[in-house]
Every structure is written in C-alpha cells, then in structure tokens.
Backbone as JSON Lines, residues from 0, in Angstrom:
{"i":0,"aa":"X","n":[70.81,35.12,41.46],"ca":[70.01,36.29,41.15],"c":[68.76,36.32,42.01]}
{"i":1,"aa":"X","n":[68.2,37.52,42.11],"ca":[66.97,37.72,42.88],"c":[66.08,38.68,42.09]}
{"i":2,"aa":"X","n":[64.8,38.35,41.99],"ca":[63.83,39.2,41.29],"c":[62.83,39.71,42.31]}
{"i":3,"aa":"X","n":[62.67,41.03,42.34],"ca":[61.71,41.67,43.24],"c":[60.6,42.27,42.39]}
{"i":4,"aa":"X","n":[59.36,41.93,42.74],"ca":[58.21,42.42,41.97],"c":[57.18,43.05,42.88]}
{"i":5,"aa":"X","n":[56.58,44.12,42.42],"ca":[55.41,44.71,43.06],"c":[54.29,44.69,42.04]}
{"i":6,"aa":"X","n":[53.15,44.13,42.44],"ca":[51.97,44.1,41.57],"c":[51.05,45.25,41.94]}
{"i":7,"aa":"X","n":[50.51,45.89,40.91],"ca":[49.59,47.01,41.09],"c":[48.32,46.71,40.31]}
{"i":8,"aa":"X","n":[47.17,46.85,40.95],"ca":[45.89,46.68,40.28],"c":[45.27,48.07,40.11]}
{"i":9,"aa":"X","n":[45.4,48.61,38.89],"ca":[45.0,49.98,38.59],"c":[43.57,49.99,38.05]}
{"i":10,"aa":"X","n":[42.74,50.85,38.64],"ca":[41.34,50.98,38.25],"c":[41.26,51.5,36.81]}
{"i":11,"aa":"X","n":[40.35,50.95,35.99],"ca":[40.22,51.41,34.6],"c":[40.07,52.93,34.51]}
{"i":12,"aa":"X","n":[40.75,53.49,33.52],"ca":[40.74,54.93,33.31],"c":[41.95,55.63,33.9]}
{"i":13,"aa":"X","n":[42.71,54.95,34.75],"ca":[43.89,55.55,35.38],"c":[45.2,54.97,34.84]}
{"i":14,"aa":"X","n":[45.11,54.12,33.85],"ca":[46.31,53.46,33.32],"c":[47.32,54.46,32.75]}
{"i":15,"aa":"X","n":[46.84,55.4,31.95],"ca":[47.76,56.35,31.31],"c":[48.5,57.18,32.35]}
{"i":16,"aa":"X","n":[47.8,57.63,33.37],"ca":[48.44,58.41,34.44],"c":[49.45,57.55,35.19]}
{"i":17,"aa":"X","n":[49.09,56.32,35.51],"ca":[50.0,55.41,36.2],"c":[51.28,55.22,35.39]}
{"i":18,"aa":"X","n":[51.13,54.96,34.09],"ca":[52.3,54.74,33.24],"c":[53.15,56.0,33.14]}
{"i":19,"aa":"X","n":[52.54,57.16,33.05],"ca":[53.29,58.41,32.96],"c":[54.08,58.68,34.24]}
{"i":20,"aa":"X","n":[53.48,58.42,35.38],"ca":[54.19,58.58,36.65],"c":[55.44,57.71,36.66]}
{"i":21,"aa":"X","n":[55.32,56.46,36.22],"ca":[56.47,55.57,36.21],"c":[57.5,55.95,35.15]}
{"i":22,"aa":"X","n":[57.05,56.47,34.01],"ca":[58.0,56.93,32.98],"c":[58.87,58.07,33.5]}
{"i":23,"aa":"X","n":[58.28,58.93,34.3],"ca":[58.98,60.13,34.77],"c":[59.66,59.96,36.13]}
{"i":24,"aa":"X","n":[59.5,58.82,36.73],"ca":[60.04,58.59,38.06],"c":[61.54,58.35,38.03]}
{"i":25,"aa":"X","n":[62.26,59.01,38.93],"ca":[63.69,58.75,39.09],"c":[63.83,57.55,40.02]}
{"i":26,"aa":"X","n":[64.43,56.49,39.53],"ca":[64.52,55.26,40.3],"c":[65.82,55.15,41.11]}
{"i":27,"aa":"X","n":[66.89,55.75,40.66],"ca":[68.18,55.74,41.37],"c":[68.77,54.34,41.49]}
{"i":28,"aa":"X","n":[68.27,53.38,40.73],"ca":[68.72,52.0,40.87],"c":[70.14,51.79,40.34]}
{"i":29,"aa":"X","n":[70.47,52.44,39.24],"ca":[71.74,52.16,38.57],"c":[72.96,52.55,39.4]}
{"i":30,"aa":"X","n":[72.76,53.27,40.49],"ca":[73.89,53.68,41.33],"c":[74.21,52.65,42.41]}
{"i":31,"aa":"X","n":[73.42,51.58,42.47],"ca":[73.59,50.6,43.55],"c":[74.33,49.34,43.12]}
{"i":32,"aa":"X","n":[75.2,48.83,43.99],"ca":[75.85,47.55,43.7],"c":[74.81,46.45,43.61]}
{"i":33,"aa":"X","n":[74.99,45.55,42.67],"ca":[74.11,44.39,42.55],"c":[72.88,44.59,41.7]}
{"i":34,"aa":"X","n":[72.59,45.83,41.3],"ca":[71.42,46.09,40.46],"c":[71.72,45.65,39.03]}
{"i":35,"aa":"X","n":[70.77,44.92,38.42],"ca":[70.97,44.45,37.04],"c":[70.0,45.09,36.06]}
{"i":36,"aa":"X","n":[68.68,45.1,36.36],"ca":[67.74,45.69,35.41],"c":[66.37,45.92,36.04]}
{"i":37,"aa":"X","n":[65.6,46.77,35.36],"ca":[64.24,47.14,35.78],"c":[63.3,46.97,34.6]}
{"i":38,"aa":"X","n":[62.08,46.51,34.9],"ca":[61.01,46.44,33.9],"c":[59.71,46.87,34.58]}
{"i":39,"aa":"X","n":[58.89,47.62,33.86],"ca":[57.5,47.84,34.28],"c":[56.66,47.05,33.3]}
{"i":40,"aa":"X","n":[55.89,46.12,33.82],"ca":[55.11,45.2,32.99],"c":[53.64,45.57,33.03]}
{"i":41,"aa":"X","n":[52.99,45.53,31.89],"ca":[51.55,45.75,31.82],"c":[50.91,44.41,31.5]}
{"i":42,"aa":"X","n":[50.01,43.99,32.37],"ca":[49.39,42.68,32.23],"c":[47.98,42.77,31.69]}
{"i":43,"aa":"X","n":[47.22,41.74,31.95],"ca":[45.86,41.68,31.41],"c":[44.91,42.67,32.09]}
{"i":44,"aa":"X","n":[43.88,43.01,31.33],"ca":[42.81,43.85,31.87],"c":[41.69,42.95,32.36]}
{"i":45,"aa":"X","n":[41.18,43.27,33.52],"ca":[39.99,42.63,34.05],"c":[38.89,43.68,34.05]}
{"i":46,"aa":"X","n":[37.73,43.29,34.45],"ca":[36.61,44.23,34.47],"c":[36.88,45.4,35.42]}
{"i":47,"aa":"X","n":[37.54,45.11,36.55],"ca":[37.72,46.15,37.57],"c":[39.14,46.68,37.71]}
{"i":48,"aa":"X","n":[40.1,46.18,36.89],"ca":[41.47,46.69,36.99],"c":[42.33,46.25,35.8]}
{"i":49,"aa":"X","n":[43.47,46.93,35.66],"ca":[44.54,46.49,34.77],"c":[45.71,46.14,35.67]}
{"i":50,"aa":"X","n":[46.32,44.99,35.43],"ca":[47.42,44.52,36.25],"c":[48.75,45.05,35.73]}
{"i":51,"aa":"X","n":[49.57,45.58,36.62],"ca":[50.93,46.01,36.32],"c":[51.86,45.35,37.32]}
{"i":52,"aa":"X","n":[53.12,45.19,36.95],"ca":[54.13,44.7,37.89],"c":[55.46,45.39,37.61]}
{"i":53,"aa":"X","n":[56.04,45.96,38.66],"ca":[57.41,46.45,38.54],"c":[58.31,45.26,38.86]}
{"i":54,"aa":"X","n":[59.42,45.16,38.14],"ca":[60.24,43.95,38.17],"c":[61.7,44.4,38.16]}
{"i":55,"aa":"X","n":[62.41,44.2,39.26],"ca":[63.84,44.5,39.29],"c":[64.61,43.21,39.47]}
{"i":56,"aa":"X","n":[65.76,43.15,38.83],"ca":[66.63,41.99,38.92],"c":[67.92,42.43,39.62]}
{"i":57,"aa":"X","n":[68.31,41.62,40.6],"ca":[69.49,41.91,41.44],"c":[70.43,40.71,41.42]}
{"i":58,"aa":"X","n":[71.69,40.95,41.68],"ca":[72.66,39.86,41.76],"c":[72.31,38.9,42.9]}
{"i":59,"aa":"X","n":[71.72,39.43,43.99],"ca":[71.37,38.59,45.13],"c":[70.27,39.26,45.95]}
{"i":60,"aa":"X","n":[69.65,38.48,46.82],"ca":[68.65,39.05,47.73],"c":[69.3,40.07,48.66]}
{"i":61,"aa":"X","n":[70.52,39.85,49.04],"ca":[71.23,40.78,49.91],"c":[71.37,42.15,49.24]}
{"i":62,"aa":"X","n":[71.65,42.16,47.93],"ca":[71.73,43.44,47.21],"c":[70.38,44.15,47.21]}
{"i":63,"aa":"X","n":[69.3,43.39,47.02],"ca":[67.97,43.99,47.04],"c":[67.66,44.58,48.42]}
{"i":64,"aa":"X","n":[67.95,43.83,49.48],"ca":[67.68,44.32,50.83],"c":[68.49,45.58,51.1]}
{"i":65,"aa":"X","n":[69.74,45.62,50.64],"ca":[70.56,46.83,50.81],"c":[69.91,48.02,50.11]}
{"i":66,"aa":"X","n":[69.32,47.8,48.93],"ca":[68.59,48.86,48.22],"c":[67.46,49.41,49.08]}
{"i":67,"aa":"X","n":[66.7,48.53,49.74],"ca":[65.55,48.99,50.52],"c":[65.97,49.79,51.75]}
{"i":68,"aa":"X","n":[67.24,49.71,52.13],"ca":[67.74,50.45,53.3],"c":[68.6,51.65,52.89]}
{"i":69,"aa":"X","n":[68.66,51.93,51.6],"ca":[69.58,52.96,51.09],"c":[68.95,54.34,50.99]}
{"i":70,"aa":"X","n":[69.82,55.34,50.9],"ca":[69.38,56.72,50.62],"c":[68.71,56.79,49.25]}
{"i":71,"aa":"X","n":[69.2,56.02,48.28],"ca":[68.61,56.01,46.94],"c":[67.17,55.51,46.99]}
{"i":72,"aa":"X","n":[66.89,54.53,47.83],"ca":[65.53,54.02,47.99],"c":[64.62,55.13,48.52]}
{"i":73,"aa":"X","n":[65.09,55.82,49.56],"ca":[64.3,56.92,50.12],"c":[64.07,58.01,49.09]}
{"i":74,"aa":"X","n":[65.08,58.32,48.3],"ca":[64.94,59.36,47.27],"c":[63.96,58.92,46.18]}
{"i":75,"aa":"X","n":[64.01,57.66,45.79],"ca":[63.12,57.15,44.74],"c":[61.67,57.15,45.18]}
{"i":76,"aa":"X","n":[61.42,57.02,46.48],"ca":[60.07,56.94,47.0],"c":[59.6,58.24,47.66]}
{"i":77,"aa":"X","n":[60.43,59.27,47.62],"ca":[60.13,60.52,48.31],"c":[58.86,61.19,47.81]}
{"i":78,"aa":"X","n":[58.57,61.09,46.53],"ca":[57.41,61.78,45.95],"c":[56.19,60.89,45.82]}
{"i":79,"aa":"X","n":[56.24,59.7,46.39],"ca":[55.11,58.77,46.25],"c":[53.83,59.39,46.8]}
{"i":80,"aa":"X","n":[53.93,60.12,47.89],"ca":[52.75,60.76,48.47],"c":[52.16,61.83,47.57]}
{"i":81,"aa":"X","n":[53.0,62.48,46.77],"ca":[52.52,63.53,45.87],"c":[51.63,62.96,44.77]}
{"i":82,"aa":"X","n":[51.76,61.68,44.48],"ca":[50.97,61.05,43.42],"c":[49.68,60.43,43.94]}
{"i":83,"aa":"X","n":[49.46,60.47,45.25],"ca":[48.21,59.93,45.8],"c":[47.04,60.73,45.24]}
{"i":84,"aa":"X","n":[46.02,60.02,44.88],"ca":[44.84,60.68,44.33],"c":[44.88,60.83,42.82]}
{"i":85,"aa":"X","n":[46.07,60.71,42.21],"ca":[46.17,60.8,40.75],"c":[45.8,59.48,40.09]}
{"i":86,"aa":"X","n":[46.0,58.38,40.83],"ca":[45.71,57.04,40.32],"c":[44.9,56.31,41.38]}
{"i":87,"aa":"X","n":[43.88,55.57,40.93],"ca":[43.11,54.75,41.86],"c":[43.53,53.29,41.7]}
{"i":88,"aa":"X","n":[43.68,52.63,42.85],"ca":[44.08,51.23,42.9],"c":[42.99,50.42,43.61]}
{"i":89,"aa":"X","n":[42.9,49.14,43.29],"ca":[42.0,48.28,44.05],"c":[42.54,48.04,45.44]}
{"i":90,"aa":"X","n":[43.87,47.99,45.57],"ca":[44.53,47.84,46.86],"c":[45.98,48.3,46.67]}
{"i":91,"aa":"X","n":[46.71,48.37,47.76],"ca":[48.11,48.78,47.68],"c":[48.95,47.79,46.9]}
{"i":92,"aa":"X","n":[50.19,48.15,46.61],"ca":[51.05,47.22,45.87],"c":[51.27,45.93,46.66]}
{"i":93,"aa":"X","n":[51.4,44.85,45.92],"ca":[51.63,43.53,46.51],"c":[53.04,43.08,46.13]}
{"i":94,"aa":"X","n":[53.92,42.93,47.12],"ca":[55.31,42.55,46.87],"c":[55.46,41.04,46.76]}
{"i":95,"aa":"X","n":[56.31,40.61,45.81],"ca":[56.7,39.22,45.67],"c":[58.2,39.19,45.37]}
{"i":96,"aa":"X","n":[58.95,38.38,46.08],"ca":[60.38,38.25,45.84],"c":[60.71,36.81,45.45]}
{"i":97,"aa":"X","n":[61.61,36.67,44.48],"ca":[61.94,35.35,43.95],"c":[63.45,35.16,43.85]}
{"i":98,"aa":"X","n":[63.92,34.04,44.38],"ca":[65.31,33.64,44.17],"c":[65.34,32.89,42.83]}
{"i":99,"aa":"X","n":[66.25,33.26,41.96],"ca":[66.36,32.6,40.66],"c":[67.12,31.29,40.86]}
{"i":100,"aa":"X","n":[66.51,30.18,40.47],"ca":[67.18,28.88,40.62],"c":[67.67,28.33,39.3]}
{"i":101,"aa":"X","n":[67.09,28.8,38.19],"ca":[67.56,28.44,36.85],"c":[67.49,29.69,35.99]}
{"i":102,"aa":"X","n":[68.55,29.94,35.26],"ca":[68.59,31.1,34.35],"c":[69.14,30.63,33.01]}
{"i":103,"aa":"X","n":[68.46,31.01,31.94],"ca":[68.94,30.7,30.59],"c":[68.98,31.98,29.8]}
{"i":104,"aa":"X","n":[70.13,32.29,29.18],"ca":[70.24,33.54,28.42],"c":[69.8,33.34,26.98]}
{"i":105,"aa":"X","n":[69.88,34.4,26.17],"ca":[69.38,34.38,24.81],"c":[70.15,33.41,23.92]}
{"i":106,"aa":"X","n":[71.32,32.98,24.34],"ca":[72.11,32.02,23.57],"c":[71.85,30.57,24.01]}
{"i":107,"aa":"X","n":[70.92,30.41,24.94],"ca":[70.62,29.07,25.43],"c":[71.56,28.6,26.52]}
{"i":108,"aa":"X","n":[72.44,29.48,26.97],"ca":[73.35,29.12,28.04],"c":[72.57,29.1,29.35]}
{"i":109,"aa":"X","n":[72.63,27.98,30.02],"ca":[71.86,27.81,31.25],"c":[72.79,27.83,32.45]}
{"i":110,"aa":"X","n":[72.31,28.48,33.52],"ca":[73.06,28.5,34.77],"c":[72.1,28.15,35.88]}
{"i":111,"aa":"X","n":[72.34,27.06,36.56],"ca":[71.54,26.68,37.72],"c":[72.19,27.3,38.95]}
{"i":112,"aa":"X","n":[71.36,27.7,39.9],"ca":[71.89,28.25,41.14],"c":[72.62,27.16,41.9]}
{"i":113,"aa":"X","n":[73.65,27.58,42.59],"ca":[74.44,26.6,43.37],"c":[73.7,26.15,44.6]}
C-alpha cells in the first residue's frame, strides 16, 4: 500500500470555507485502479493556523503516480484556481508520500510488506 498526504496550514477564520470547498469537491478517485480510500483530516490549531491533511490510500505507489497523470486528476484539480482568495494559507500544500510497511486491520490481522 501507499499513502499520499498533502498538509495544509489554513489561517484562522478560513477553516469553514476550506472544509466546505473539500466537501463539495469532485475527486474522481473511485474511478481509478488501485484507489482504496480518502480522508480529509483536521489537526491541531496553532496561533497562526489550523492544520489539515488530505490522505489517500492506494494499492501501490505506481497506482498513485498513475492518478497524478490521469484525466481524472486534471478534472479534480480544474477548479483549484477558482478557489484562490477564498481561503488563506500560511504556505502552499506540503506533499508527503509513504510506503506502508506494516498494516493491521480492525481484527488484528497484520500484514507486513514483502
């Protein structure tokens, strides 16, 4: 498995707008091979920002890379420019990608990566 995350540092007062944009966003992820799940995470508040992270889980890094080169990716990001100015950020999104080396499901079944 592969987990792709983007961290967003949203300036106080813009959290509701940020969350609404993501609630209404068409992601087009479910149409792609290897896509498993999506989460938008809300983290701690600091004095100058609230931390958010988008989190997608893929069968492999190759599936994630294929997503970034797909028509669905372009469609999902087509309106990003329209939302500029609606939300203030401390900086642009920060990407982090992780290869899953140990996975344990809700039943305690563990799978180590080969």
